[in-house]
mmCIF file of C-alpha atoms in Angstrom:
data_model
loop_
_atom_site.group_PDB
_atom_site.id
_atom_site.type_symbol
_atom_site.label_atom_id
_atom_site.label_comp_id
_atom_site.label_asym_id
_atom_site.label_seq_id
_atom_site.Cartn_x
_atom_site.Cartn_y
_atom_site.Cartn_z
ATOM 1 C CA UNK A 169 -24.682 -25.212 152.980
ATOM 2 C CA UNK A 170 -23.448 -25.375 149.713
ATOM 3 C CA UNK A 171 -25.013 -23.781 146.527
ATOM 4 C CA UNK A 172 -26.595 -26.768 145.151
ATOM 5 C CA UNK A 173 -27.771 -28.290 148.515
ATOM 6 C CA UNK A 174 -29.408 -24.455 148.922
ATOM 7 C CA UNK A 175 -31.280 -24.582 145.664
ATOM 8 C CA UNK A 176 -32.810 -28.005 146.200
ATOM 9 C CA UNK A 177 -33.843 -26.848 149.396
ATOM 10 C CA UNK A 178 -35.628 -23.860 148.115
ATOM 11 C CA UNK A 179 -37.274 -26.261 145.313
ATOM 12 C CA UNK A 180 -38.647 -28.514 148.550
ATOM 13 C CA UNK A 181 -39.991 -25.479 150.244
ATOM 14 C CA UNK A 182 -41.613 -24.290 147.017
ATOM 15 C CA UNK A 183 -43.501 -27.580 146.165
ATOM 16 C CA UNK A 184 -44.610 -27.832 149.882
ATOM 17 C CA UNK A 185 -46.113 -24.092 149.535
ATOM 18 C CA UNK A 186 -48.099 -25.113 146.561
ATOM 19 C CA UNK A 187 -49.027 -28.343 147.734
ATOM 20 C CA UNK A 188 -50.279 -26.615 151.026
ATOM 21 C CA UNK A 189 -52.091 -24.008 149.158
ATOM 22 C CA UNK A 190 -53.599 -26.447 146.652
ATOM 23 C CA UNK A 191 -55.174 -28.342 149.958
ATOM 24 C CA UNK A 192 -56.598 -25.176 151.479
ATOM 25 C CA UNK A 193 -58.152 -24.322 148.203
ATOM 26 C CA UNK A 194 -59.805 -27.475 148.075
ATOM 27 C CA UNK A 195 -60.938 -27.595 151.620
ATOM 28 C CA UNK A 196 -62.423 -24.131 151.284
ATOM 29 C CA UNK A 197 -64.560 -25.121 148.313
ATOM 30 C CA UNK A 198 -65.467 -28.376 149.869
ATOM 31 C CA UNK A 199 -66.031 -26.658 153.321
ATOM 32 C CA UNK A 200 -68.888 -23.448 150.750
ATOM 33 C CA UNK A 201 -70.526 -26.465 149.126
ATOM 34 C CA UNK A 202 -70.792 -28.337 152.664
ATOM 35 C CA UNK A 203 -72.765 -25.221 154.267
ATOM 36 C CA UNK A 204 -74.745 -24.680 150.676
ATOM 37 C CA UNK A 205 -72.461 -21.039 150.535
ATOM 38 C CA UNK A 206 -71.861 -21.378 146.657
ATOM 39 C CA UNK A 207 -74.422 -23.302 143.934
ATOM 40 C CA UNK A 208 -73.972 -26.992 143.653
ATOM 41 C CA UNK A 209 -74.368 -26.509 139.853
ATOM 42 C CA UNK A 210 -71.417 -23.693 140.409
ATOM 43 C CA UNK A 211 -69.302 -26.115 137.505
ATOM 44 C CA UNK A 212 -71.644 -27.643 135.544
ATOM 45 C CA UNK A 213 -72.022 -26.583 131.762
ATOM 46 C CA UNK A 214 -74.440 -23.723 131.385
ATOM 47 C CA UNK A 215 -75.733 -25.977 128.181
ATOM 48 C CA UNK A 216 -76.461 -28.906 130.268
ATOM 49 C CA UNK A 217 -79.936 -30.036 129.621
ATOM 50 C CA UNK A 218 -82.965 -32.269 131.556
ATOM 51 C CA UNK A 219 -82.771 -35.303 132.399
ATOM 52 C CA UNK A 220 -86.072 -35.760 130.759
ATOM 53 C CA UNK A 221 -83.717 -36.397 127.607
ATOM 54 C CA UNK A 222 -82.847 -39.777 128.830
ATOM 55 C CA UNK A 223 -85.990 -41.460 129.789
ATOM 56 C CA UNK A 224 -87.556 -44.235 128.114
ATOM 57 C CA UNK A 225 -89.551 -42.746 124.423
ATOM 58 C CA UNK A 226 -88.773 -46.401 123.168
ATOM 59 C CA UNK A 227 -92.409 -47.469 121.853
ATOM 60 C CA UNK A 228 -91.133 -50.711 121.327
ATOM 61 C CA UNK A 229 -90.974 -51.473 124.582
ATOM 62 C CA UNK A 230 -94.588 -51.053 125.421
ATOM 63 C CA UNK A 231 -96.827 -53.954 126.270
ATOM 64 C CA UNK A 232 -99.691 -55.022 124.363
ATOM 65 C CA UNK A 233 -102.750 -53.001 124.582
ATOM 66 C CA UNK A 234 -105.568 -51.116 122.945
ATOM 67 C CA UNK A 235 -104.193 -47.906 124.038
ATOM 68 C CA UNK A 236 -101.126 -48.642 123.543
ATOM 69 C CA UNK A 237 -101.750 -49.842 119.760
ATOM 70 C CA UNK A 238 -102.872 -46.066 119.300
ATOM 71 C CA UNK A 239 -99.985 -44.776 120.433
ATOM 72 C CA UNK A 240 -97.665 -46.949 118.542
ATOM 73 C CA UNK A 241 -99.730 -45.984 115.716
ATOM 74 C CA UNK A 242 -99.510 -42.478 116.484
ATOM 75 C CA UNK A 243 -95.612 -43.536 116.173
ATOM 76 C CA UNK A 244 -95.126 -44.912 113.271
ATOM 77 C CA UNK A 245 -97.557 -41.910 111.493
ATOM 78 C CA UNK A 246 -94.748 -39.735 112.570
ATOM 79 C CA UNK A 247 -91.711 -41.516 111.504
ATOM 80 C CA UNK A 248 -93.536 -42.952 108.267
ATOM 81 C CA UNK A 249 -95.979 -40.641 107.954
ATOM 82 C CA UNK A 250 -96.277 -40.656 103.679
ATOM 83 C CA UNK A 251 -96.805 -44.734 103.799
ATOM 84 C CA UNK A 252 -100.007 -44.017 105.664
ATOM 85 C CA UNK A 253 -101.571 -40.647 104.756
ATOM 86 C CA UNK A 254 -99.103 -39.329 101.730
ATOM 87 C CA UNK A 255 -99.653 -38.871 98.342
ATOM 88 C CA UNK A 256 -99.103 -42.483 96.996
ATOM 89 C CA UNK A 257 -99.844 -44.299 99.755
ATOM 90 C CA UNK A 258 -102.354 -46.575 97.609
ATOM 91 C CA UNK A 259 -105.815 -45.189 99.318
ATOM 92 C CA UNK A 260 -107.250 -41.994 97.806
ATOM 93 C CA UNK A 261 -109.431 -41.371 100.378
ATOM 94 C CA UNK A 262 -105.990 -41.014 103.081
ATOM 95 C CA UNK A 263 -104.178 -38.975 101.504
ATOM 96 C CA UNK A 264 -103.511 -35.633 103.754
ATOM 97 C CA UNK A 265 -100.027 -34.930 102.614
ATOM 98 C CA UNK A 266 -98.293 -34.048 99.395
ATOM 99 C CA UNK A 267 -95.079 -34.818 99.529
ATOM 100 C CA UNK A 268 -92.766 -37.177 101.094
ATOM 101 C CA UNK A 269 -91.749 -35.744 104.390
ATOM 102 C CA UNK A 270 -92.179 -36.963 107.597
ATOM 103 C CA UNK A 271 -92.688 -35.545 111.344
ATOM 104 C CA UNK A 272 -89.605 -36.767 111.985
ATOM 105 C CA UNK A 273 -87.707 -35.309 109.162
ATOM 106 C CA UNK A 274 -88.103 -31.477 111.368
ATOM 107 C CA UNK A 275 -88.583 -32.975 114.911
ATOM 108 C CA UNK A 276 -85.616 -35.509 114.653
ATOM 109 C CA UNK A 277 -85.084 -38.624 117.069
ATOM 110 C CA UNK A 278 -88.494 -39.053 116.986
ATOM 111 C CA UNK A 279 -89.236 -35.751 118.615
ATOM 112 C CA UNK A 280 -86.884 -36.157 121.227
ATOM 113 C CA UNK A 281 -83.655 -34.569 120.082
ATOM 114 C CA UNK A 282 -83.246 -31.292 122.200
ATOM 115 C CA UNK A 283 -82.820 -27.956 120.074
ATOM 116 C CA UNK A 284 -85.033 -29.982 117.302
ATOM 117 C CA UNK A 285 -88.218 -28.326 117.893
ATOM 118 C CA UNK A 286 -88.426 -31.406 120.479
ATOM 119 C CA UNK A 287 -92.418 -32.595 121.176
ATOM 120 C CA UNK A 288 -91.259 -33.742 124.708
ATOM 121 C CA UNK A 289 -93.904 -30.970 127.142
ATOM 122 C CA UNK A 290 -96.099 -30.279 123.936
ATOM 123 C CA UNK A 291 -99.377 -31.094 125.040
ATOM 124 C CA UNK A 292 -99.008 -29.068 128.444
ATOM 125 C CA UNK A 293 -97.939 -26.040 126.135
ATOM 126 C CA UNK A 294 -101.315 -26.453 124.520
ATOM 127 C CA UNK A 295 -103.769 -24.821 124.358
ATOM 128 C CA UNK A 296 -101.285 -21.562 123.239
ATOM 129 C CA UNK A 297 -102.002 -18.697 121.598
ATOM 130 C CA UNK A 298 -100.226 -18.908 118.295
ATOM 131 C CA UNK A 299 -99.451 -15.280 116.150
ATOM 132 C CA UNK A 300 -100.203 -16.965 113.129
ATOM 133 C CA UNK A 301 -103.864 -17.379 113.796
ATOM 134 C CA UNK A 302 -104.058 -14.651 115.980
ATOM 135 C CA UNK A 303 -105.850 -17.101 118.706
ATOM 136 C CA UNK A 304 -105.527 -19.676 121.488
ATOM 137 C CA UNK A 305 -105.251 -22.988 119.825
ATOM 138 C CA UNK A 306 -105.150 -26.863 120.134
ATOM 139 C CA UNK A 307 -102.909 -28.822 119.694
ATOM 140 C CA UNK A 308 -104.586 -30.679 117.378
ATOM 141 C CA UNK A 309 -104.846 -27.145 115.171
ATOM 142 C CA UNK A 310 -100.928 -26.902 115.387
ATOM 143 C CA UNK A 311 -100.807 -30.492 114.079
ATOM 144 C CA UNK A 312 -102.542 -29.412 110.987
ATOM 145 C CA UNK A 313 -101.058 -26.175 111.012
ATOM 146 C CA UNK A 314 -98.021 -28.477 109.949
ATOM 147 C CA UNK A 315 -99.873 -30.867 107.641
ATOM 148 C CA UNK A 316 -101.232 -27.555 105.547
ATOM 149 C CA UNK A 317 -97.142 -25.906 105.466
ATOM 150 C CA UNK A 318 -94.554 -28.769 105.860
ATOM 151 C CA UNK A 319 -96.330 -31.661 104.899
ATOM 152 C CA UNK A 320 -97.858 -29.477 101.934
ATOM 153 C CA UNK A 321 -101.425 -30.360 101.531
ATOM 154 C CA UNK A 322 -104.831 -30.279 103.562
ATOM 155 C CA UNK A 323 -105.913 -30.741 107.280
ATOM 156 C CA UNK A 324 -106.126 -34.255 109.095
ATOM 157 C CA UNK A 325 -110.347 -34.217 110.426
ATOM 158 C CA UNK A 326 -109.678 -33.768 114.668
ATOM 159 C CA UNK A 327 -112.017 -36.940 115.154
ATOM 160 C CA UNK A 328 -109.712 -39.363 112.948
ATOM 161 C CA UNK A 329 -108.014 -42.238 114.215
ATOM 162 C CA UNK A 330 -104.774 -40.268 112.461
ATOM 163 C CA UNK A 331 -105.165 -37.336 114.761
ATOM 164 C CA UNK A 332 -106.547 -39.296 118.460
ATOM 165 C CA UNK A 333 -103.045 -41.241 117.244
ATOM 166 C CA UNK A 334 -100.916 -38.495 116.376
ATOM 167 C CA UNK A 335 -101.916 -37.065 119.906
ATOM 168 C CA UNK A 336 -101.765 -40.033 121.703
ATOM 169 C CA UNK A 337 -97.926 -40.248 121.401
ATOM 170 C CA UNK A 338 -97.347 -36.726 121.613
ATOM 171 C CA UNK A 339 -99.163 -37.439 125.210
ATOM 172 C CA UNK A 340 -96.690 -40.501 125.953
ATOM 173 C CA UNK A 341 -93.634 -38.201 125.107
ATOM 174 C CA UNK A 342 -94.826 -35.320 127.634
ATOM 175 C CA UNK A 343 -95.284 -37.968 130.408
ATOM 176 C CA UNK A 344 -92.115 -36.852 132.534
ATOM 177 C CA UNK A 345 -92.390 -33.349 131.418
ATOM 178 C CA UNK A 346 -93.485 -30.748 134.114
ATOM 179 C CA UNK A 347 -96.870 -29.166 134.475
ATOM 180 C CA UNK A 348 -96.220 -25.921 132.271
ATOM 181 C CA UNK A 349 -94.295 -28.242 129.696
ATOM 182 C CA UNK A 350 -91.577 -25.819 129.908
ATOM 183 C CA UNK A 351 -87.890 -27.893 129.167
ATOM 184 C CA UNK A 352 -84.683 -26.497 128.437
ATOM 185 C CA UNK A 353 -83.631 -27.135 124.619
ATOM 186 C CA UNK A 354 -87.605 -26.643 123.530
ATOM 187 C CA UNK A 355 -87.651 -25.020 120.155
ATOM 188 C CA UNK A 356 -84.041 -24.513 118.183
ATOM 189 C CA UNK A 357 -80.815 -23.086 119.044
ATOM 190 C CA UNK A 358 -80.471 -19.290 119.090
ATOM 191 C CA UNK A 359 -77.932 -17.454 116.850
ATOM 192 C CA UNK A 360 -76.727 -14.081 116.383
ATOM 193 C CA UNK A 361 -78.164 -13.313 113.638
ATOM 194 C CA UNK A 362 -75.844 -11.117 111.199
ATOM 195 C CA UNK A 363 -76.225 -7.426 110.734
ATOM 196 C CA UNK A 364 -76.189 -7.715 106.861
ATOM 197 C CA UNK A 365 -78.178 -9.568 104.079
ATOM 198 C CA UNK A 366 -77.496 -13.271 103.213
ATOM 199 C CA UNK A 367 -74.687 -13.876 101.035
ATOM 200 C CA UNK A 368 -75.785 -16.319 98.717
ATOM 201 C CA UNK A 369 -72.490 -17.134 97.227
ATOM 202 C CA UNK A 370 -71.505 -18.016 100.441
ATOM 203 C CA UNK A 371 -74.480 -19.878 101.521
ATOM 204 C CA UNK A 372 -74.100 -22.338 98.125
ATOM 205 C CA UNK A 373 -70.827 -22.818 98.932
ATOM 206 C CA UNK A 374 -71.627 -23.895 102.569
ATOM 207 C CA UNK A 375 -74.265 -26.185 100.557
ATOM 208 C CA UNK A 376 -71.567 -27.706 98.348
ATOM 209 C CA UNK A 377 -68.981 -28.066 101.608
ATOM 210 C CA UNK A 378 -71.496 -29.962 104.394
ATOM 211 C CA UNK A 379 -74.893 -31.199 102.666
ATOM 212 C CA UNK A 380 -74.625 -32.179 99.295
ATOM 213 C CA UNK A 381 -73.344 -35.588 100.828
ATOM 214 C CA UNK A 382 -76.506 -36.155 102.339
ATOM 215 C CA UNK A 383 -79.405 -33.657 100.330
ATOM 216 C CA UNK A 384 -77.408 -34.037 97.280
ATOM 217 C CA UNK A 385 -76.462 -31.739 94.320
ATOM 218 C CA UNK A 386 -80.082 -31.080 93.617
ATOM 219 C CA UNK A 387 -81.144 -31.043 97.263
ATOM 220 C CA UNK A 388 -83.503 -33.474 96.374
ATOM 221 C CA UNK A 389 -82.817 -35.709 99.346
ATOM 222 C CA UNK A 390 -82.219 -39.610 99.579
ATOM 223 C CA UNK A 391 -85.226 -41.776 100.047
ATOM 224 C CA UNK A 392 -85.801 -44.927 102.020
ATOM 225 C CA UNK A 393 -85.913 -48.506 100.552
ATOM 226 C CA UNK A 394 -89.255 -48.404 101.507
ATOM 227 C CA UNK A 395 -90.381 -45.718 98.538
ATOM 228 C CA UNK A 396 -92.469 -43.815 101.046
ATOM 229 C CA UNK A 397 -90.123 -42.197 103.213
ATOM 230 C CA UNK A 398 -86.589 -39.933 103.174
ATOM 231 C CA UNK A 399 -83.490 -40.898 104.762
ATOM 232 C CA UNK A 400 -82.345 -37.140 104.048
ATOM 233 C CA UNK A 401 -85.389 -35.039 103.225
ATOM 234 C CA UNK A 402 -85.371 -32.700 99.659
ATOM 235 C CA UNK A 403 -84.558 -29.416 100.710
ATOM 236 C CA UNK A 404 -86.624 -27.190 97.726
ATOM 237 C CA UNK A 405 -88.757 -28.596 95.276
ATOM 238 C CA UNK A 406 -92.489 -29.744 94.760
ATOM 239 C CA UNK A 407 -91.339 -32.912 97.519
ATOM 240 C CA UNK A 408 -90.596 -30.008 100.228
ATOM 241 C CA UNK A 409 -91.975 -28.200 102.343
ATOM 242 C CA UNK A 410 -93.753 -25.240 100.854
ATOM 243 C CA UNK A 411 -93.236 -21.304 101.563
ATOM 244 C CA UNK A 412 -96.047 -21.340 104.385
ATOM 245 C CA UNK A 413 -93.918 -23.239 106.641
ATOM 246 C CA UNK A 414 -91.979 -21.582 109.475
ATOM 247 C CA UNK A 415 -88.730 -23.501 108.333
ATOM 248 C CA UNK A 416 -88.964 -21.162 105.277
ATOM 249 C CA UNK A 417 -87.762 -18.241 107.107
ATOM 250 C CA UNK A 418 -84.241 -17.622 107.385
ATOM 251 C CA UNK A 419 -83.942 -16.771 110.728
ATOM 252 C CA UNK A 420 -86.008 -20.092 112.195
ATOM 253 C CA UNK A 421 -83.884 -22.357 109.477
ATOM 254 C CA UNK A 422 -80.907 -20.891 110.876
ATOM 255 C CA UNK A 423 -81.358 -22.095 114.015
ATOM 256 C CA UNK A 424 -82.487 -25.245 112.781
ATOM 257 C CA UNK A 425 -79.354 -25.937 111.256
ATOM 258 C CA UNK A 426 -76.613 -24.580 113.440
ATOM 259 C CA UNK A 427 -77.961 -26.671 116.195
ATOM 260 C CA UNK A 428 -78.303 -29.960 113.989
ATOM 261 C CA UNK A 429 -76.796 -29.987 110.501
ATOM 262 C CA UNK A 430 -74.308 -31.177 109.248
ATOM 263 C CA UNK A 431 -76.063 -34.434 110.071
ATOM 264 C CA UNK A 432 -74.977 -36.858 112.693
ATOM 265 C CA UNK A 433 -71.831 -34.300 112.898
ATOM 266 C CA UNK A 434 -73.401 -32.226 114.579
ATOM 267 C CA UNK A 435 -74.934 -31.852 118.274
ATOM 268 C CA UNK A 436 -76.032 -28.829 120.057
ATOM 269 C CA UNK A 437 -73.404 -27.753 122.522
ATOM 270 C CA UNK A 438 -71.264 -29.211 119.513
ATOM 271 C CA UNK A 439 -72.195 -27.261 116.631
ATOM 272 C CA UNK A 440 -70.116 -27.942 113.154
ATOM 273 C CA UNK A 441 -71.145 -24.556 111.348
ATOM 274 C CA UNK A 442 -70.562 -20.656 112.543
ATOM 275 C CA UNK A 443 -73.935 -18.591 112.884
ATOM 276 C CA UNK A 444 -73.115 -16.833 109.775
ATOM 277 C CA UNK A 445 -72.629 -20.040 107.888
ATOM 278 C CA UNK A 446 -75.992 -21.355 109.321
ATOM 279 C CA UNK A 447 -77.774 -17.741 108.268
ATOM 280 C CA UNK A 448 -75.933 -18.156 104.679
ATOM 281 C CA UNK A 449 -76.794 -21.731 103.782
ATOM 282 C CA UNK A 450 -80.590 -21.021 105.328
ATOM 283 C CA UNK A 451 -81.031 -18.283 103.102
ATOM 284 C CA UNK A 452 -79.576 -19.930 100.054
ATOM 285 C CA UNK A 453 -81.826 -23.352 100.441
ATOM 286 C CA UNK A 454 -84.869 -20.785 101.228
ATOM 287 C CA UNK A 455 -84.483 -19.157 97.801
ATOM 288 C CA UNK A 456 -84.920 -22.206 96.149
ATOM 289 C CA UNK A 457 -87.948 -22.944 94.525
ATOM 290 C CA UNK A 458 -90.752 -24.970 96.565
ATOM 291 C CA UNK A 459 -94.471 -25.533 96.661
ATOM 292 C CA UNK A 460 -96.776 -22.064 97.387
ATOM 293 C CA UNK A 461 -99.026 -22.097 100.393
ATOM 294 C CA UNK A 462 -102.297 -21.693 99.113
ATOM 295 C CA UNK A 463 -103.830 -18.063 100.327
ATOM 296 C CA UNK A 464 -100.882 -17.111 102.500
ATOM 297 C CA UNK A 465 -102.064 -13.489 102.798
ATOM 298 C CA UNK A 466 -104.913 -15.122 105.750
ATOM 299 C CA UNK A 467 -101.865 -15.995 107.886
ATOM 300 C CA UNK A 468 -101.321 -13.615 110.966
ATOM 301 C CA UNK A 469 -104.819 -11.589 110.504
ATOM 302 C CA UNK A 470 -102.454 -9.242 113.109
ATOM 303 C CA UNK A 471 -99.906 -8.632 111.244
ATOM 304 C CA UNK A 472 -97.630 -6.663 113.763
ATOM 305 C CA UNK A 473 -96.916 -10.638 114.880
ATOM 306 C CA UNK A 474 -95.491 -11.729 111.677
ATOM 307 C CA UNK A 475 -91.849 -12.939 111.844
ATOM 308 C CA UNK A 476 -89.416 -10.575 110.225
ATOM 309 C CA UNK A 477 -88.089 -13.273 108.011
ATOM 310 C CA UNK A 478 -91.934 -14.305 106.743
ATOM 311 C CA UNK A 479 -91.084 -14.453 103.053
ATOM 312 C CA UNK A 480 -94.644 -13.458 101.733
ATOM 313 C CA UNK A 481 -96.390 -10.225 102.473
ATOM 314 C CA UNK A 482 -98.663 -8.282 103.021
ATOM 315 C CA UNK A 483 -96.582 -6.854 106.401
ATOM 316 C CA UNK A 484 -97.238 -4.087 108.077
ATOM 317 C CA UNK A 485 -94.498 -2.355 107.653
ATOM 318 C CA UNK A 486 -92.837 -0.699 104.305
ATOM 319 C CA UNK A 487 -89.331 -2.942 104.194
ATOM 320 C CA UNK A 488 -89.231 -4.947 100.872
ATOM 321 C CA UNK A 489 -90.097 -8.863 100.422
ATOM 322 C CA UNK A 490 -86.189 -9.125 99.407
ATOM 323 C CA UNK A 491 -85.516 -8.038 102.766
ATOM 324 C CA UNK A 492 -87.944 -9.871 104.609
ATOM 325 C CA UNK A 493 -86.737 -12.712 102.952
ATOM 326 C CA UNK A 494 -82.897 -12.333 103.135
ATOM 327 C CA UNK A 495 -82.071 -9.653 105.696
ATOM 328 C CA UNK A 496 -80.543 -7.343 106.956
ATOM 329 C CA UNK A 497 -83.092 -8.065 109.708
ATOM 330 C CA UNK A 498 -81.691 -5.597 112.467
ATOM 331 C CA UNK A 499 -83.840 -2.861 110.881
ATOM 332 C CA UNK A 500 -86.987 -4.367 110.576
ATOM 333 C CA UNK A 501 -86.883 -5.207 114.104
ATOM 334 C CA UNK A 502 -85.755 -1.545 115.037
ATOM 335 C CA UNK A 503 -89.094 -0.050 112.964
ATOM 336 C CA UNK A 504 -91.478 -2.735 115.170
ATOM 337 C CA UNK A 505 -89.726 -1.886 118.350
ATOM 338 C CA UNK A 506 -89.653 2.190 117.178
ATOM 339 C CA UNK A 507 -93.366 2.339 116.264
ATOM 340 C CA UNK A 508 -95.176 -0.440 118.260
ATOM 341 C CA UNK A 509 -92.861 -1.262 120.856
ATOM 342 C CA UNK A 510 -92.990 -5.010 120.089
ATOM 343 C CA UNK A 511 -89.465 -6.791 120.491
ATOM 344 C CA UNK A 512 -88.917 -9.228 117.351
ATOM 345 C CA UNK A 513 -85.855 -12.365 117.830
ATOM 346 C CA UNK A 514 -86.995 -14.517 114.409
#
């Protein structure tokens, strides 16, 4: 046999080894998932969500009915919720809200986008017992736990057609959800959070790279056509949300934004900006100035269950405000877990 004929030979019996062993691989993972010996999710994406995303939250296509005109009430109150109970809205007796943001401005897709504080389980997650209050609440009490911090003004009365509405599509949304309302991508994405302060150089310059083009220069937002509502909400200012909300604290803003900003850039598994840029830009926006919650010192009558990144005291601890407001957070949590064994994430 001559040289080449022995090399080309070889090269056969090579290819035949791998494309035997490549068959036996593939039988033995066929022959562990036929007899249920390995996971059947074994290769699926660890981020790969419910299929509860994907089912029908279209109001739209909802037949006529008395029940369901409430609920496509409740729907358009959350997507246009300043036309109906904001400040200029045209009827002083409706006005609830003081500035120009809607539920759907936080809770985006309507409240169904996972990692967007999504509403999809809420009212089986209610009644919960909420830090803030220091007691088990209603869900209607968490609704106007948002009207008095992100929407900026004064409660909606729990007997109002506003509220029965409000609820009434938060019910329609948790239809498919399961009894304890528990879903994967509830609440925002987690980060590591950086073991120093914010940089706030930084953070304007992550600003002036990924949201001026929506928030603008001034972070003042775009509005609608429609004069009521924001396409891209103000980020500071007497139009924002004001410093009782929970998206005034670095760590939950951070979140907030890695898993959703820049804007229709980014998605969760997907996410456009690194942790630190999210913690950066959060910080920088949060130092802003914005509308004070009136009598914040009644929040969290406990206040061993105040967020480390609450940017108002009184705490019970001795850190400063600057630090509670822009980190390093890793010590704070260490003194809670130290002296009252309590673990803090946000």
């Amino acid at each position: 046999m001559t040289e080449e004929a022995l090399y080309y030979y070889r090269k056969i019996i090579k290819q035949m080894i791998v494309c035997f062993g490549t068959i036996l691989i593939l039988a033995s993972i066929l022959f562990l998932f036929c007899f249920d010996l390995v996971p059947k999710d074994l290769f699926k994406s660890k981020n790969k969500l419910s299929s509860l995303y994907d089912m029908n939250y279209d109001v739209s296509t909802l037949p006529n009915s008395k029940e369901n005109e409430l609920l496509k009430y409740g729907f358009e109150l959350f997507e246009n919720t300043p036309k109906y109970i904001g400040p200029n809205n045209g009827d002083t007796s409706m006005i609830f809200t003081g500035n120009g943001l809607a539920c759907k401005n936080c809770h985006l897709d309507s409240g169904t986008r996972p990692y967007s504080g999504p509403l999809i389980g809420i009212i089986q997650r209610f009644p919960q017992f909420r830090g803030r209050e220091n007691k088990i609440g209603t869900i209607e009490e968490r609704i106007n736990g948002c009207m008095e911090r992100s929407m900026n003004d004064h409660m909606l009365p729990t007997s109002s057609k506003e509220m029965e509405a409000i609820v009434s599509y938060l019910k329609w949304l948790s239809r498919y959800a399961p009894e304890d309302g528990e879903i994967k991508g509830k609440g925002f994405l987690k980060i590591e959070i950086p073991e120093r302060a914010v940089n706030l150089d930084h953070g304007k310059k992550v600003f002036i790279k990924h949201c001026i083009i929506c928030h603008g220069k001034d972070g003042q937002g775009v509005k609608n056509t429609d004069g009521y509502t924001y396409e891209y909400p103000p980020l500071w200012g007497k139009n924002s949300f004001n410093n009782g909300a929970g998206m005034n604290r670095v760590i939950t803003a951070a979140r907030f934004i890695k898993g959703n900003m820049p804007f229709e850039l980014t998605t969760y598994d997907a996410p456009v900006l690194t942790d630190e840029e999210a913690y950066d830009v959060a910080g920088y926006i949060n130092q802003k100035p914005r509308p004070q919650k009136t009598h914040p010192e009644r929040d969290f009558p406990d206040l061993k269950k105040k967020p480390v990144s609450t940017p108002y005291p009184p705490y019970a601890d001795n850190f400063s405000i600057e630090q509670h407001q822009l980190g390093p957070f890793q010590p704070i949590m260490a003194f809670y877990k130290q002296k009252y064994n309590i673990i803090k994430t946000k």
